[in-house]
Tab-separated table of C-alpha atoms in Angstrom:
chain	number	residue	atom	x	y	z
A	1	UNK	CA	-161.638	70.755	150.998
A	2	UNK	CA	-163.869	71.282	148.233
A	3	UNK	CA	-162.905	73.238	144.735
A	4	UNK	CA	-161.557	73.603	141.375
A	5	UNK	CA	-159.857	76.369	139.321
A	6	UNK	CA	-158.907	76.437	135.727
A	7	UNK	CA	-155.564	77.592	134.423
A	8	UNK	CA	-155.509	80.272	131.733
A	9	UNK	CA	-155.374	79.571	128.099
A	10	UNK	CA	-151.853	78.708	127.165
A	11	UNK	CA	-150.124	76.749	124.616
A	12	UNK	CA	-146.504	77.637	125.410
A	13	UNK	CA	-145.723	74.235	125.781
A	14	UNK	CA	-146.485	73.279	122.090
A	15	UNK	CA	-144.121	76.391	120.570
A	16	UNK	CA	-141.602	74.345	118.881
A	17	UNK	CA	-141.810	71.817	116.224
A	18	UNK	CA	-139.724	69.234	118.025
A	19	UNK	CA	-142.570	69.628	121.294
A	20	UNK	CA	-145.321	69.379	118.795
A	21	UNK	CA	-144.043	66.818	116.708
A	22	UNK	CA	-143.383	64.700	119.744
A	23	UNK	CA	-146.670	65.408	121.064
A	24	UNK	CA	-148.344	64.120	117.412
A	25	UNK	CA	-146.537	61.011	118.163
A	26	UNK	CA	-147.659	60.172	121.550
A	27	UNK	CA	-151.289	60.885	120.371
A	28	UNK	CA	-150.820	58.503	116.790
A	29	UNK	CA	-148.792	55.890	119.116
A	30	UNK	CA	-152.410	56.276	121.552
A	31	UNK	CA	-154.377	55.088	118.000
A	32	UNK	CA	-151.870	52.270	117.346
A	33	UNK	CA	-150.985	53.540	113.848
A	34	UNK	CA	-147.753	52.225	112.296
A	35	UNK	CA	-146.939	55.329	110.374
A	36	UNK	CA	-147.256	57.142	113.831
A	37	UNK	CA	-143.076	58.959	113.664
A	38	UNK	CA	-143.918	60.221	109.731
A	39	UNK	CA	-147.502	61.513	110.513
A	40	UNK	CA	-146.377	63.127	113.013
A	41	UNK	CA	-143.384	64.808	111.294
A	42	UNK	CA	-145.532	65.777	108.585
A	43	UNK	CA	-148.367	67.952	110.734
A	44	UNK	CA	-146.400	68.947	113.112
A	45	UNK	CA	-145.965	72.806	111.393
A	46	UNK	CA	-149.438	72.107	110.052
A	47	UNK	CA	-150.282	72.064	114.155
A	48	UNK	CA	-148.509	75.215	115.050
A	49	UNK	CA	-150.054	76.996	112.544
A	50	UNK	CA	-153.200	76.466	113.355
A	51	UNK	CA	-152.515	76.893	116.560
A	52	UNK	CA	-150.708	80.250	116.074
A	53	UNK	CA	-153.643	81.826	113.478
A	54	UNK	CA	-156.393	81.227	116.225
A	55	UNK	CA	-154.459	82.788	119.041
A	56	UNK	CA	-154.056	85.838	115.899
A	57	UNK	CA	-157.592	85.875	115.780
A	58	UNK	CA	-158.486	85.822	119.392
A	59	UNK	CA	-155.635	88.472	119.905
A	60	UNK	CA	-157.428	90.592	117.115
A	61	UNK	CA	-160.931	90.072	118.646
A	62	UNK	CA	-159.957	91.713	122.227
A	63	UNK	CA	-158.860	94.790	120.238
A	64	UNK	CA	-161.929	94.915	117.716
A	65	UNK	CA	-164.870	96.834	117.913
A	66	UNK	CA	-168.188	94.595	118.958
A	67	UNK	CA	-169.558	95.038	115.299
A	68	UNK	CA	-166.972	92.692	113.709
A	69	UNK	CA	-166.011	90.279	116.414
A	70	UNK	CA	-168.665	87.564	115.972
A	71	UNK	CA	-166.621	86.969	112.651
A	72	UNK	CA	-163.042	87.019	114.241
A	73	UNK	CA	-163.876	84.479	117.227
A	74	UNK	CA	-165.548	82.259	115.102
A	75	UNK	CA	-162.566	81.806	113.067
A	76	UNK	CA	-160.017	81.934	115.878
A	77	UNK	CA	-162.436	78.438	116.981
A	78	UNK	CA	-161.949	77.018	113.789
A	79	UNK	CA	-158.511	77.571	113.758
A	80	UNK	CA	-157.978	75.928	117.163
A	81	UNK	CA	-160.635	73.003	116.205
A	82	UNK	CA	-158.102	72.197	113.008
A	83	UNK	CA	-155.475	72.315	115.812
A	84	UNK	CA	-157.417	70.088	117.739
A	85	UNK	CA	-158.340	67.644	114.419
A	86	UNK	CA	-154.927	66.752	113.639
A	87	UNK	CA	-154.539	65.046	117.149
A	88	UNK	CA	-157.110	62.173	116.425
A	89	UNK	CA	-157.587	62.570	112.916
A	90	UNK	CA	-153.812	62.587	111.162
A	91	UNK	CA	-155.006	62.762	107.208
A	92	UNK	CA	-156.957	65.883	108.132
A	93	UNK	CA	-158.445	67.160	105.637
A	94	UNK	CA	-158.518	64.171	104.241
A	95	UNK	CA	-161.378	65.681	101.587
A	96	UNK	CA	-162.706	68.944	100.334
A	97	UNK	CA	-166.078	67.998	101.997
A	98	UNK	CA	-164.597	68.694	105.565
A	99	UNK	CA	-163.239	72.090	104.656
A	100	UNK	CA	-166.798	73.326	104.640
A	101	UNK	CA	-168.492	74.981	108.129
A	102	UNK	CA	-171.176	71.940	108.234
A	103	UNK	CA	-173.754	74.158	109.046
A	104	UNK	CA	-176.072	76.952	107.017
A	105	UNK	CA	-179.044	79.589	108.328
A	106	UNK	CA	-181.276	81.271	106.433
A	107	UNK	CA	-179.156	84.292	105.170
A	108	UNK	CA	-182.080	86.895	104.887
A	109	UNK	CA	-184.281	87.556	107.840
A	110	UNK	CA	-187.439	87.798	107.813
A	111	UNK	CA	-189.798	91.091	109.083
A	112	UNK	CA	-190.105	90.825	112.914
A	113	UNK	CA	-186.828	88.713	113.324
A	114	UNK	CA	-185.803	87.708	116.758
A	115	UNK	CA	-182.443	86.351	117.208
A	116	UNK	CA	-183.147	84.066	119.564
A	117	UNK	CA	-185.670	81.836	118.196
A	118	UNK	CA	-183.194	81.923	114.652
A	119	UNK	CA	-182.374	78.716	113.968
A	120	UNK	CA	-178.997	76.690	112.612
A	121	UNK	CA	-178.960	73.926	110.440
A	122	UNK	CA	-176.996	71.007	110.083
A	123	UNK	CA	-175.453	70.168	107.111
A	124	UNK	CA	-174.563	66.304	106.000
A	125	UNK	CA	-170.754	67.090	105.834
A	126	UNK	CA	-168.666	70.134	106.926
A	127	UNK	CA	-166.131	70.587	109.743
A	128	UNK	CA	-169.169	70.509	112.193
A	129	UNK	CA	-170.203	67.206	111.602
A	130	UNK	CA	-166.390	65.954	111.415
A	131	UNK	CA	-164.763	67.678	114.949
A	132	UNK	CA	-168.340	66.618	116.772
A	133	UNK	CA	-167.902	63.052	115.330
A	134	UNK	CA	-163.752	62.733	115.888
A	135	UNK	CA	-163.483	64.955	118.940
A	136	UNK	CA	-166.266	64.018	120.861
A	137	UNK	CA	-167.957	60.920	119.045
A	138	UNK	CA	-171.017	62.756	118.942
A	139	UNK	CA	-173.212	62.133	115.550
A	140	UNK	CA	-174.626	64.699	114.129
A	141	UNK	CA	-177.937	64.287	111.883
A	142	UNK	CA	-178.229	66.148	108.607
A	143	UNK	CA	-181.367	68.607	109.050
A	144	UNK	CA	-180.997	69.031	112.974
A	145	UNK	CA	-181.583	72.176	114.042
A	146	UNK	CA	-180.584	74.443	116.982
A	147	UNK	CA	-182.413	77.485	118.292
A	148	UNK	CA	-180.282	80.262	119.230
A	149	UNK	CA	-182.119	80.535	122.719
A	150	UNK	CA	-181.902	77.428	123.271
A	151	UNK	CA	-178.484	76.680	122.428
A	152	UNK	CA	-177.409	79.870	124.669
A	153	UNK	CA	-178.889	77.758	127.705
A	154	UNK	CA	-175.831	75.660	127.271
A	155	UNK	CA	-173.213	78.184	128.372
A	156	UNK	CA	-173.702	78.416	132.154
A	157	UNK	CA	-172.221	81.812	132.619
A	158	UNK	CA	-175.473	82.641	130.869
A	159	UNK	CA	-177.642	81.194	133.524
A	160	UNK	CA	-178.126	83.995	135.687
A	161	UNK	CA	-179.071	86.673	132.991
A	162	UNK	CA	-181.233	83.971	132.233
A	163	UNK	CA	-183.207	83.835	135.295
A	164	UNK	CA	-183.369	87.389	135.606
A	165	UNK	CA	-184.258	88.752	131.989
A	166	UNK	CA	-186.240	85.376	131.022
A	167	UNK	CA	-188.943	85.713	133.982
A	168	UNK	CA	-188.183	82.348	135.129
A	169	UNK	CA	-189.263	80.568	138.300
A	170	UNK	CA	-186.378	78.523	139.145
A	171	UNK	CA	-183.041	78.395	137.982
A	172	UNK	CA	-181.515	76.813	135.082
A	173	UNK	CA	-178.878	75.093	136.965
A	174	UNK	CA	-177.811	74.242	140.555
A	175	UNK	CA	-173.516	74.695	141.814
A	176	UNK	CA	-172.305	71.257	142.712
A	177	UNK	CA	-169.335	70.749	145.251
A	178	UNK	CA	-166.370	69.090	143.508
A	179	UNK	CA	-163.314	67.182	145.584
A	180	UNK	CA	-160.919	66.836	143.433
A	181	UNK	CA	-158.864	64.369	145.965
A	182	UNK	CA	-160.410	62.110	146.229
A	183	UNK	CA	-162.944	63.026	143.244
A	184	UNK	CA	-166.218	62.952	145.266
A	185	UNK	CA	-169.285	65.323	143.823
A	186	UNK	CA	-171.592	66.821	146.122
A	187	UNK	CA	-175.268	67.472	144.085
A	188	UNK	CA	-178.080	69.440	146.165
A	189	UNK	CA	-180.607	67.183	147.593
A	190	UNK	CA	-183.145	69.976	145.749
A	191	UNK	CA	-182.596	68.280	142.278
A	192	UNK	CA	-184.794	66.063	143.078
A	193	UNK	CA	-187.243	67.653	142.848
A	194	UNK	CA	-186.536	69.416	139.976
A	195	UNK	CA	-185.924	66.226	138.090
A	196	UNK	CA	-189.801	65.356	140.239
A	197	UNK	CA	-187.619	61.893	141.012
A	198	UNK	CA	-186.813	59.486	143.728
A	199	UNK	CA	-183.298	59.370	144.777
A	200	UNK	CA	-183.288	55.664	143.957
A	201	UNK	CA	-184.469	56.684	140.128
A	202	UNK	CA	-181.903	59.873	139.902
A	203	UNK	CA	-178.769	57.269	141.530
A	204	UNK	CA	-179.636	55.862	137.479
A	205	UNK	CA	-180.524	58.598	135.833
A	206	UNK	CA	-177.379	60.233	136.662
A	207	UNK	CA	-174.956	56.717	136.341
A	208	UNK	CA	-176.785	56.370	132.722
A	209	UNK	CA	-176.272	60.191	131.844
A	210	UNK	CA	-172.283	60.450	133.239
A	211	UNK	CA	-171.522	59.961	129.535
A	212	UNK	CA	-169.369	56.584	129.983
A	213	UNK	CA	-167.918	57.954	133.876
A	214	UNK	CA	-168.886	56.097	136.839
A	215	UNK	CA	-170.879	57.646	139.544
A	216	UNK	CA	-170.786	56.080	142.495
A	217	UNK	CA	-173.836	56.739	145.337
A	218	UNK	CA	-171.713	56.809	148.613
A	219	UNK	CA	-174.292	59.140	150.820
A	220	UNK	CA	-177.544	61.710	151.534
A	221	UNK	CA	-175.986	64.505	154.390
A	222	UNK	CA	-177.540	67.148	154.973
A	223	UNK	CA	-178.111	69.142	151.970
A	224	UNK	CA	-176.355	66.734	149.502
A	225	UNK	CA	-175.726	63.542	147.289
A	226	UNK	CA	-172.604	62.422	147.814
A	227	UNK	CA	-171.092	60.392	145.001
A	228	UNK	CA	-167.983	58.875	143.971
A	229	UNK	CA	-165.819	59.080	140.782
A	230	UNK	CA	-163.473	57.303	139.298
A	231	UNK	CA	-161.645	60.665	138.173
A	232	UNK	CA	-161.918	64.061	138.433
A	233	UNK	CA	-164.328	66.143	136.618
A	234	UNK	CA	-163.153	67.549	133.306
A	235	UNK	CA	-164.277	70.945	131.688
A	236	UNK	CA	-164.036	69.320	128.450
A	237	UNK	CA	-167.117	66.624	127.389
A	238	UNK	CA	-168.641	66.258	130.925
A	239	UNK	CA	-172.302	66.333	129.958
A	240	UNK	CA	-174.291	66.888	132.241
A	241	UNK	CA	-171.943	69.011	134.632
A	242	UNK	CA	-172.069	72.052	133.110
A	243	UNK	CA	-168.246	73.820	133.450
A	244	UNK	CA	-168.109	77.816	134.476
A	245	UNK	CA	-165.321	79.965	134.128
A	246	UNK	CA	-164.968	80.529	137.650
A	247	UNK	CA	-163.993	77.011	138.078
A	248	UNK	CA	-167.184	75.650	139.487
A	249	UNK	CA	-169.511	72.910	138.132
A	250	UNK	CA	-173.456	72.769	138.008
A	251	UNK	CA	-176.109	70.784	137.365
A	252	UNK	CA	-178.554	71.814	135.280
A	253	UNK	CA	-182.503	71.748	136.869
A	254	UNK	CA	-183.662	70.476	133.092
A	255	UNK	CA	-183.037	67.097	131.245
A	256	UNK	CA	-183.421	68.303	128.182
A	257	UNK	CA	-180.932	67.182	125.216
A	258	UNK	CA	-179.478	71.026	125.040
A	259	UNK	CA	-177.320	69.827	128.470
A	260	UNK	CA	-175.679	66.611	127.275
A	261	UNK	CA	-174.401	68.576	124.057
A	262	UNK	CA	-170.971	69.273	124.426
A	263	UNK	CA	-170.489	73.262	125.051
A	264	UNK	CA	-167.785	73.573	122.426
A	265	UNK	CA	-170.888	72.557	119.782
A	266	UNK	CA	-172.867	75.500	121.648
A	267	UNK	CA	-169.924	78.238	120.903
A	268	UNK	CA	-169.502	76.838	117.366
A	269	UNK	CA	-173.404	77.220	116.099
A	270	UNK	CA	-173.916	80.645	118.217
A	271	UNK	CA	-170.804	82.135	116.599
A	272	UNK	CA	-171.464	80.720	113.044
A	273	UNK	CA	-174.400	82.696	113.193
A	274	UNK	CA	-173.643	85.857	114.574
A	275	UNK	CA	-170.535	85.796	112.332
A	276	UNK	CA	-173.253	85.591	109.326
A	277	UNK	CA	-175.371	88.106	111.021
A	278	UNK	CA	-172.578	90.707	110.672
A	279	UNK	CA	-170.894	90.091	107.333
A	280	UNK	CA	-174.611	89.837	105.522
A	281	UNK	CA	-177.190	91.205	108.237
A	282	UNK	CA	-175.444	95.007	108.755
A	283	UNK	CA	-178.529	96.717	108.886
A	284	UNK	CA	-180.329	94.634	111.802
A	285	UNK	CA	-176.641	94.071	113.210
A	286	UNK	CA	-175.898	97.776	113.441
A	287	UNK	CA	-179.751	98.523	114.697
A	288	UNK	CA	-178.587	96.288	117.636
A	289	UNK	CA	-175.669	97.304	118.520
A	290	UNK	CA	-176.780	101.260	118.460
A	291	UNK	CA	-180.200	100.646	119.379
A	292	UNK	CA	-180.671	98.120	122.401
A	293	UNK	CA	-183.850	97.446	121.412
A	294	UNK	CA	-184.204	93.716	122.467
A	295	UNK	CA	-183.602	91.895	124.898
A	296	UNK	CA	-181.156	89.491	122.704
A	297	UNK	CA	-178.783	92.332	123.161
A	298	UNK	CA	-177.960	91.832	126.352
A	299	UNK	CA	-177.373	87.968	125.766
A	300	UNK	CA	-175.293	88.813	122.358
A	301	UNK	CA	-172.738	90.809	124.372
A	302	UNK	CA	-172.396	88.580	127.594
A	303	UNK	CA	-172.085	84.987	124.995
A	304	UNK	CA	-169.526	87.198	123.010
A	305	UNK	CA	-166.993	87.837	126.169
A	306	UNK	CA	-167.622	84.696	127.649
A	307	UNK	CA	-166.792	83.055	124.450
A	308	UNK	CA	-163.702	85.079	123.719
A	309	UNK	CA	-161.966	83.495	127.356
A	310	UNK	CA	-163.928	80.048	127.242
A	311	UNK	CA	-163.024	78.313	123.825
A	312	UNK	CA	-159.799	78.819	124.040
A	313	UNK	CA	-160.040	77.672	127.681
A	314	UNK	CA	-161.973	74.454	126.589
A	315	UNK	CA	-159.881	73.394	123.777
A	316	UNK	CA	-156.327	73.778	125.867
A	317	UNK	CA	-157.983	71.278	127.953
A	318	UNK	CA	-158.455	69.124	125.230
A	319	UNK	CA	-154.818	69.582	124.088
A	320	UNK	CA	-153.782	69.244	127.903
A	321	UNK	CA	-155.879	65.996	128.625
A	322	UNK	CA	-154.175	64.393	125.181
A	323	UNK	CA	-150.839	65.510	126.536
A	324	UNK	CA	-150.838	64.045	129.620
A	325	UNK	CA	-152.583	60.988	128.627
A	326	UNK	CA	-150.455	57.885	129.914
A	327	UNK	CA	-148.937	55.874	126.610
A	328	UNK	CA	-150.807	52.697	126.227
């Protein structure tokens, strides 16, 4: 009764102009602009490109030694976030000040570094800032930062190398049951008391966290919640059901802001830095790689191959949701 897979990554469907600039259309037509048919015409090779570079890259990154593929799957994402950009946002780049990666970390390390407590910064303009304000009307502050650990708790393939290698006493998230027909979620009774709530106060928490999708408290069975949706979930935005690759969905056991980030943002700071790492950071990089000597290795190399499947996974969902969206 209960489940939910994923298709593979493919954009077959947007190989020709005259699909792509059709597909532009129905997404301007969504915003109600009135030069919807010329935008359109105009990015639609703009779109393939893209499109066609970060597949390149990604294609380039399964054949590429570990050393140098932070640098080739970060810009396979960026490729497919420009993609992505020209769907909601037809003048992009509308300025020089979006071309930039919106984010900056401090390029030499210090003695003693550990990659997981580095830290990103966020910049006041940059293609950051502009896909996590257009895409997913997220707004980002200037001076935020992200710790690498912490931003690596995000990515729930991670979890379970988590609560082995971390020491930790309970998990970081808990599988919930999905129905896709009708969209009912099943959430283990035992959150509650990792949230330390009543379920009274968690039927609110979780209606005022679904991130603008309406839970709906139906019943307590057994060893579940059993709520209601309007729709099913999505792997794309869905804060805070955390997607996995092997189609499931989880809850995570911590409210903490990391979890209501959307997980593209995760991929996109990780891989900015460990794409900086390895162009100006060869000597620790290499030490790493040959070495093993810390645990961050182990966490480096699992992000990295979940990474190379998941963004493209994430963002053909994006594409695919956008596609299928019903005119208004």
């Amino acid at each position: 009764m209960f489940g939910n897979t994923k298709s593979a990554f493919n954009l077959s469907v947007f190989r020709s102009a005259d699909t792509a600039q059709h597909f532009l259309q129905q997404c301007y037509k969504q915003q109600q602009r009135d030069d919807a048919v010329q935008r359109s015409y105009t990015n639609c090779y703009p779109f393939l490109y893209y499109l066609e570079h970060g597949q390149n890259f990604y294609a380039a990154a399964q054949q590429a030694p570990l050393s140098i593929k932070p640098v080739l799957l970060f810009y396979g994402m960026v490729q497919l976030l420009k993609a992505c950009l020209l769907t909601i946002d037809p003048n992009y780049p509308e300025s020089t000040s979006v071309l930039a990666h919106g984010v900056s970390t401090r390029k030499r390390k210090k003695q003693g570094y550990e990659f997981l407590d580095d830290e990103v910064k966020v910049q006041k303009n940059g293609l950051f800032t502009h896909f996590s304000e257009k895409m997913f009307h997220v707004k980002q502050e200037a001076g935020e930062k992200f710790r690498m650990g912490t931003l690596l708790q995000r990515i729930c393939e991670l979890h379970e190398t988590f609560f082995f290698l971390g020491g930790r006493k309970k998990p970081l998230s808990l599988p919930i049951v999905h129905n896709v027909s009708p969209p009912i979620l099943a959430i283990p009774k035992t959150i509650l008391d990792h949230y330390h709530m009543s379920l009274s106060r968690f039927v609110q928490y979780i209606g005022e966290e679904g991130q603008g999708r309406k839970l709906v408290f139906i019943k307590e069975e057994g060893e579940f919640l059993y709520f209601e949706t309007a729709t099913p979930l999505s792997s794309v935005g869905e804060g805070p059901f955390l997607f996995h690759l092997n189609g499931t969905y989880h809850i995570p056991t911590k409210k903490e802001k990391i979890f209501t980030l959307p997980e593209i943002h995760a991929h996109y700071l990780l891989l900015y830095n460990l794409s900086m790492i390895s162009r100006y950071e060869t000597e620790w990089w290499s030490e790493l790689l040959h070495s093993y000597s810390s645990k961050a290795y182990i966490f480096i190399l699992q992000f990295l191959s979940v990474s190379a499947e998941k963004v493209p996974l994430l963002l053909n969902e994006y594409l695919m949701q956008k596609l299928l969206a019903k005119p208004n």
